[in-house]
């Protein structure tokens, strides 16, 4: 009987433990799953995620749209508005690979990025040797920069340009505009300018030198020490900060390369991407939930509207304007000249999306921007921080300053001249990757429910059974006890009777 009671009590304790476990699972299961996810994604050589990071199993593409100037002569001779015709897309598929990967002993990895571009005529509007007419970027950079130089220098420049027959517009193929053509001015500069100030090349192309292994050495955190730094850049070419801007915060480059982000992304978090050509960290804020191919839900992050805002509407952007107030960029443009050998290159979103409309209408032929076609976005799987889909859309513009002393460009007004825009992106990850994400997304909640139901049911059933048994047992025990006292009582009565019998004569007497 006593052993039985002990067993029942143990059962009750087990039942209570099961119930507590059920409640714990209900409250803390996600913590456990997060810990598992964190361990899985850390960039450790040999793991699957490391392989995907080092050699992404995707085919990114870059599609370029060039603004072909159709009235260059009228524009220069009688001051007509420039008319541009957007031609494209010219599509290249890319393969990305991180090479020379070295594991450092402080939870970081260093690598160089290799990007190989392959022209995809099947996806393009025309062949790579389609001819376009675009502003002569090296020449207009030189003339615009000479604005504040001595007058004799500008005159000298004018005669050199005369001799070399350099014109403000060039007729080049799309391939040349991107991958480089020999530019007489750059060639001259290379021969004349002292070694220290030399431009690094004599060809000019907007993607010049980008087909191949980059010389930039990048060090990123693997996430093994602190998952909050997963994929974040520690150093870029040995620097932890850029040298160009006026505050430490604006000089930061501790974003990711955009392929991964520190996991467990919430809608309140601001993501940050560093791209060398952007010359800064690009902040991204949550916009909405989206569905991506393969049925993996994602959060869409886009640059906030203030990212390229002018300093009047967003004073924080003052740090990107080291030359001081009058030369700060207009609303919607970002001045990257400090990263581009002082060429007056201004970035914006395509069709001047999020910029003042007056910029778009400075030239004729650019349709109003639309969010679907011209927005920049990242679709990120929030649990693992993996980018599922990207469309990085940027327009390159040239800020031309009118210089009267140089007769070739005397009629070229002050203008932000659009050159081209591109979208570089990934449409979808391969099934192998998304299967794992779908698993991570859908299975843990199911396991959680099953565990909760199982633990709680088992606990409750055990508890009820044990309590029921205990109650029944104690009931039976108390009846036994009662019977026992009855017996005693009867014995007493008998004894009394007996005594009475013995005493009877005495009493009688
Ligand atoms: C660009 O414009 C020029 C001059 O109008 C024209 O000859 C050329 O065919 C155009 N290029 C494309 C790709 O349409
Ligand atoms: C400039 O010249 C073209 C013809 O060459 C003409 O159609 C146009 O109207 C002229 N524009 C101005 C502002 O004179
Ligand atoms: C980690 O080690 C690498 C290589 O020694 C070094 O460049 C980097 O600055 C270190 N990073 C940190 C955060 O200590
Ligand atoms: C890039 O380089 C590869 C070889 O490394 C070459 O096959 C390919 O044609 C190049 N792409 C372009 C656009 O020049
Ligand atoms: C771009 O920035 C450079 C360097 O700060 C400055 O000298 C230049 O005037 C700026 N250009 C424009 C068009 O604002």
mmCIF file of N, CA and C in Angstrom, residues 232-288:
data_model
loop_
_atom_site.group_PDB
_atom_site.id
_atom_site.type_symbol
_atom_site.label_atom_id
_atom_site.label_comp_id
_atom_site.label_asym_id
_atom_site.label_seq_id
_atom_site.Cartn_x
_atom_site.Cartn_y
_atom_site.Cartn_z
ATOM 1 N N UNK A 232 29.018 40.755 -41.748
ATOM 2 C CA UNK A 232 29.307 42.196 -41.730
ATOM 3 C C UNK A 232 30.787 42.434 -42.047
ATOM 4 N N UNK A 233 31.037 43.473 -42.820
ATOM 5 C CA UNK A 233 32.408 43.791 -43.221
ATOM 6 C C UNK A 233 33.165 44.379 -42.025
ATOM 7 N N UNK A 234 34.315 43.790 -41.758
ATOM 8 C CA UNK A 234 35.191 44.305 -40.700
ATOM 9 C C UNK A 234 36.143 45.321 -41.330
ATOM 10 N N UNK A 235 36.754 44.918 -42.438
ATOM 11 C CA UNK A 235 37.702 45.807 -43.107
ATOM 12 C C UNK A 235 37.553 45.669 -44.611
ATOM 13 N N UNK A 236 37.751 46.766 -45.295
ATOM 14 C CA UNK A 236 37.757 46.776 -46.744
ATOM 15 C C UNK A 236 39.087 47.379 -47.151
ATOM 16 N N UNK A 237 39.920 46.574 -47.775
ATOM 17 C CA UNK A 237 41.283 47.016 -48.105
ATOM 18 C C UNK A 237 42.010 47.565 -46.882
ATOM 19 N N UNK A 238 41.803 46.897 -45.751
ATOM 20 C CA UNK A 238 42.527 47.303 -44.549
ATOM 21 C C UNK A 238 41.903 48.456 -43.789
ATOM 22 N N UNK A 239 40.857 49.051 -44.349
ATOM 23 C CA UNK A 239 40.213 50.179 -43.676
ATOM 24 C C UNK A 239 38.950 49.731 -42.974
ATOM 25 N N UNK A 240 38.668 50.335 -41.815
ATOM 26 C CA UNK A 240 37.378 50.087 -41.175
ATOM 27 C C UNK A 240 36.409 51.223 -41.482
ATOM 28 N N UNK A 241 36.929 52.323 -42.000
ATOM 29 C CA UNK A 241 36.085 53.472 -42.336
ATOM 30 C C UNK A 241 36.543 54.076 -43.652
ATOM 31 N N UNK A 242 35.612 54.734 -44.338
ATOM 32 C CA UNK A 242 35.958 55.447 -45.561
ATOM 33 C C UNK A 242 36.637 56.757 -45.191
ATOM 34 N N UNK A 243 37.429 57.307 -46.102
ATOM 35 C CA UNK A 243 38.090 58.573 -45.771
ATOM 36 C C UNK A 243 37.323 59.819 -46.247
ATOM 37 N N UNK A 244 36.205 59.598 -46.991
ATOM 38 C CA UNK A 244 35.659 60.724 -47.756
ATOM 39 C C UNK A 244 34.737 61.674 -47.006
ATOM 40 N N UNK A 245 33.966 61.135 -46.055
ATOM 41 C CA UNK A 245 32.876 61.957 -45.526
ATOM 42 C C UNK A 245 33.264 62.626 -44.218
ATOM 43 N N UNK A 246 32.373 63.481 -43.698
ATOM 44 C CA UNK A 246 32.786 64.344 -42.593
ATOM 45 C C UNK A 246 32.542 63.743 -41.215
ATOM 46 N N UNK A 247 31.702 62.709 -41.091
ATOM 47 C CA UNK A 247 31.512 62.121 -39.757
ATOM 48 C C UNK A 247 31.871 60.646 -39.789
ATOM 49 N N UNK A 248 32.231 60.162 -38.603
ATOM 50 C CA UNK A 248 32.589 58.760 -38.452
ATOM 51 C C UNK A 248 31.435 57.857 -38.851
ATOM 52 N N UNK A 249 30.227 58.283 -38.492
ATOM 53 C CA UNK A 249 29.061 57.462 -38.758
ATOM 54 C C UNK A 249 28.844 57.313 -40.262
ATOM 55 N N UNK A 250 28.995 58.372 -41.005
ATOM 56 C CA UNK A 250 28.791 58.302 -42.453
ATOM 57 C C UNK A 250 29.937 57.576 -43.148
ATOM 58 N N UNK A 251 31.093 57.505 -42.480
ATOM 59 C CA UNK A 251 32.234 56.801 -43.059
ATOM 60 C C UNK A 251 32.236 55.302 -42.770
ATOM 61 N N UNK A 252 31.276 54.850 -41.969
ATOM 62 C CA UNK A 252 31.253 53.434 -41.615
ATOM 63 C C UNK A 252 31.126 52.575 -42.866
ATOM 64 N N UNK A 253 31.712 51.389 -42.845
ATOM 65 C CA UNK A 253 31.447 50.465 -43.936
ATOM 66 C C UNK A 253 31.112 49.087 -43.384
ATOM 67 N N UNK A 254 30.569 49.068 -42.165
ATOM 68 C CA UNK A 254 30.254 47.778 -41.554
ATOM 69 C C UNK A 254 28.848 47.298 -41.929
ATOM 70 N N UNK A 255 28.593 47.267 -43.213
ATOM 71 C CA UNK A 255 27.395 46.611 -43.722
ATOM 72 C C UNK A 255 27.785 45.253 -44.257
ATOM 73 N N UNK A 256 26.870 44.572 -44.930
ATOM 74 C CA UNK A 256 27.225 43.309 -45.569
ATOM 75 C C UNK A 256 27.316 43.553 -47.070
ATOM 76 N N UNK A 257 27.711 42.503 -47.802
ATOM 77 C CA UNK A 257 27.768 42.670 -49.256
ATOM 78 C C UNK A 257 26.387 42.494 -49.881
ATOM 79 N N UNK A 258 25.381 42.242 -49.069
ATOM 80 C CA UNK A 258 24.022 42.137 -49.579
ATOM 81 C C UNK A 258 23.551 40.717 -49.815
ATOM 82 N N UNK A 259 24.447 39.738 -49.786
ATOM 83 C CA UNK A 259 23.996 38.368 -50.033
ATOM 84 C C UNK A 259 23.457 37.742 -48.752
ATOM 85 N N UNK A 260 23.992 38.147 -47.619
ATOM 86 C CA UNK A 260 23.507 37.657 -46.325
ATOM 87 C C UNK A 260 23.436 38.832 -45.360
ATOM 88 N N UNK A 261 22.598 38.659 -44.340
ATOM 89 C CA UNK A 261 22.475 39.676 -43.295
ATOM 90 C C UNK A 261 22.461 38.952 -41.954
ATOM 91 N N UNK A 262 22.799 39.638 -40.847
ATOM 92 C CA UNK A 262 22.650 39.000 -39.543
ATOM 93 C C UNK A 262 21.203 38.502 -39.393
ATOM 94 N N UNK A 263 21.020 37.245 -38.957
ATOM 95 C CA UNK A 263 19.691 36.624 -39.008
ATOM 96 C C UNK A 263 18.710 37.192 -37.996
ATOM 97 N N UNK A 264 17.489 36.632 -38.014
ATOM 98 C CA UNK A 264 16.376 37.032 -37.139
ATOM 99 C C UNK A 264 16.018 38.497 -37.371
ATOM 100 N N UNK A 265 15.732 38.790 -38.619
ATOM 101 C CA UNK A 265 15.467 40.170 -39.020
ATOM 102 C C UNK A 265 14.041 40.543 -38.626
ATOM 103 N N UNK A 266 13.924 41.662 -37.953
ATOM 104 C CA UNK A 266 12.597 42.162 -37.603
ATOM 105 C C UNK A 266 12.252 43.319 -38.534
ATOM 106 N N UNK A 267 10.954 43.662 -38.513
ATOM 107 C CA UNK A 267 10.512 44.724 -39.416
ATOM 108 C C UNK A 267 11.063 46.083 -39.017
ATOM 109 N N UNK A 268 11.519 46.179 -37.767
ATOM 110 C CA UNK A 268 12.015 47.471 -37.292
ATOM 111 C C UNK A 268 13.482 47.673 -37.641
ATOM 112 N N UNK A 269 14.158 46.588 -38.034
ATOM 113 C CA UNK A 269 15.600 46.700 -38.194
ATOM 114 C C UNK A 269 15.961 47.424 -39.481
ATOM 115 N N UNK A 270 17.067 48.152 -39.455
ATOM 116 C CA UNK A 270 17.590 48.763 -40.667
ATOM 117 C C UNK A 270 18.758 47.897 -41.133
ATOM 118 N N UNK A 271 18.677 47.429 -42.379
ATOM 119 C CA UNK A 271 19.786 46.655 -42.933
ATOM 120 C C UNK A 271 20.746 47.624 -43.609
ATOM 121 N N UNK A 272 22.003 47.211 -43.703
ATOM 122 C CA UNK A 272 22.976 48.084 -44.348
ATOM 123 C C UNK A 272 23.854 47.285 -45.288
ATOM 124 N N UNK A 273 24.014 47.826 -46.494
ATOM 125 C CA UNK A 273 24.801 47.162 -47.522
ATOM 126 C C UNK A 273 25.940 48.090 -47.893
ATOM 127 N N UNK A 274 27.136 47.528 -48.021
ATOM 128 C CA UNK A 274 28.250 48.349 -48.495
ATOM 129 C C UNK A 274 28.622 47.939 -49.906
ATOM 130 N N UNK A 275 28.670 48.924 -50.776
ATOM 131 C CA UNK A 275 29.160 48.675 -52.122
ATOM 132 C C UNK A 275 30.168 49.764 -52.444
ATOM 133 N N UNK A 276 31.316 49.310 -52.940
ATOM 134 C CA UNK A 276 32.409 50.246 -53.174
ATOM 135 C C UNK A 276 32.006 51.356 -54.141
ATOM 136 N N UNK A 277 31.277 51.000 -55.198
ATOM 137 C CA UNK A 277 30.946 52.002 -56.201
ATOM 138 C C UNK A 277 29.898 52.991 -55.709
ATOM 139 N N UNK A 278 29.169 52.597 -54.691
ATOM 140 C CA UNK A 278 28.176 53.494 -54.098
ATOM 141 C C UNK A 278 28.862 54.471 -53.151
ATOM 142 N N UNK A 279 30.069 54.068 -52.695
ATOM 143 C CA UNK A 279 30.892 55.006 -51.934
ATOM 144 C C UNK A 279 30.349 55.236 -50.525
ATOM 145 N N UNK A 280 29.434 54.395 -50.058
ATOM 146 C CA UNK A 280 28.864 54.582 -48.716
ATOM 147 C C UNK A 280 28.078 53.328 -48.345
ATOM 148 N N UNK A 281 27.616 53.303 -47.094
ATOM 149 C CA UNK A 281 26.664 52.274 -46.685
ATOM 150 C C UNK A 281 25.296 52.657 -47.221
ATOM 151 N N UNK A 282 24.595 51.687 -47.761
ATOM 152 C CA UNK A 282 23.231 51.967 -48.201
ATOM 153 C C UNK A 282 22.277 51.394 -47.164
ATOM 154 N N UNK A 283 21.485 52.273 -46.503
ATOM 155 C CA UNK A 283 20.522 51.747 -45.534
ATOM 156 C C UNK A 283 19.302 51.202 -46.247
ATOM 157 N N UNK A 284 18.690 50.181 -45.655
ATOM 158 C CA UNK A 284 17.482 49.594 -46.232
ATOM 159 C C UNK A 284 16.463 49.430 -45.116
ATOM 160 N N UNK A 285 15.242 49.840 -45.372
ATOM 161 C CA UNK A 285 14.205 49.700 -44.347
ATOM 162 C C UNK A 285 13.083 48.801 -44.861
ATOM 163 N N UNK A 286 12.373 48.212 -43.900
ATOM 164 C CA UNK A 286 11.286 47.284 -44.223
ATOM 165 C C UNK A 286 10.186 48.001 -45.002
ATOM 166 N N UNK A 287 9.706 47.336 -46.039
ATOM 167 C CA UNK A 287 8.562 47.902 -46.755
ATOM 168 C C UNK A 287 7.321 47.041 -46.606
ATOM 169 N N UNK A 288 7.420 45.757 -46.978
ATOM 170 C CA UNK A 288 6.237 44.897 -46.875
ATOM 171 C C UNK A 288 6.665 43.439 -46.966
#
